[in-house]
């Protein structure tokens, strides 16, 4: 796992693509989170693949970011 003490922007720029992350960022009505796999990070933005879509997030809007563990295994039907 990537060290959690890095500032959000620096964390995203140094993180390996493919890790699972949660990114909190500003939107017009407040804040929201993107939970998924980091696809890419550049000087201006990062892209996170969530369950529903790829989300491009301007780094200037990022409030917090960290690596998270893989999702739990789905339970098999009885």
Coordinates of C-alpha atoms in Angstrom, one line a residue, residues 8-73:
X8 CA -3.8 14.0 -1.8
X9 CA -2.4 15.4 -5.0
X10 CA 1.1 14.0 -4.4
X11 CA -0.5 10.6 -3.4
X12 CA -2.4 10.4 -6.7
X13 CA 0.6 11.4 -8.8
X14 CA 2.8 8.8 -7.2
X15 CA 0.3 6.0 -7.0
X16 CA 0.5 3.0 -9.3
X17 CA -2.3 2.8 -11.8
X18 CA -4.6 -0.2 -11.0
X19 CA -4.7 0.3 -7.2
X20 CA -8.1 0.8 -5.6
X21 CA -8.7 4.3 -4.3
X22 CA -11.3 6.6 -2.8
X23 CA -11.0 10.2 -3.9
X24 CA -13.1 12.9 -2.3
X25 CA -13.6 16.0 -4.4
X26 CA -15.6 19.2 -4.7
X27 CA -18.7 19.4 -6.9
X28 CA -21.2 22.3 -7.4
X29 CA -23.4 21.2 -4.4
X30 CA -20.6 20.2 -2.0
X31 CA -18.4 17.1 -1.9
X32 CA -18.6 13.6 -3.4
X33 CA -16.5 10.5 -3.5
X34 CA -15.2 8.3 -6.3
X35 CA -14.4 4.7 -5.2
X36 CA -12.7 2.5 -7.7
X37 CA -9.5 1.8 -9.6
X38 CA -7.0 4.5 -10.5
X39 CA -6.5 4.4 -14.2
X40 CA -4.3 7.4 -14.7
X41 CA -3.0 10.6 -13.0
X42 CA -1.5 13.6 -14.7
X43 CA -0.5 17.1 -13.5
X44 CA -4.1 18.3 -14.0
X45 CA -6.4 15.3 -13.3
X46 CA -6.9 11.7 -12.4
X47 CA -9.2 9.1 -13.7
X48 CA -11.0 6.6 -11.5
X49 CA -12.9 3.6 -12.8
X50 CA -16.0 3.2 -10.6
X51 CA -18.6 0.5 -10.9
X52 CA -20.7 2.6 -13.2
X53 CA -18.2 4.7 -15.2
X54 CA -14.8 6.3 -15.6
X55 CA -14.6 9.5 -13.6
X56 CA -12.1 12.2 -14.5
X57 CA -11.4 14.4 -11.5
X58 CA -9.5 17.7 -11.7
X59 CA -6.7 17.6 -9.1
X60 CA -7.5 21.1 -8.1
X61 CA -10.9 19.8 -6.8
X62 CA -9.5 16.9 -4.8
X63 CA -9.8 17.2 -1.0
X64 CA -8.6 13.8 0.1
X65 CA -7.4 10.5 -1.5
X66 CA -6.2 7.2 -0.2
X67 CA -5.7 3.6 -1.2
X68 CA -8.4 1.2 0.0
X69 CA -8.5 -2.6 0.2
X70 CA -10.1 -4.8 -2.4
X71 CA -13.9 -5.2 -2.2
X72 CA -15.2 -8.1 -0.2
X73 CA -15.9 -11.4 -2.0

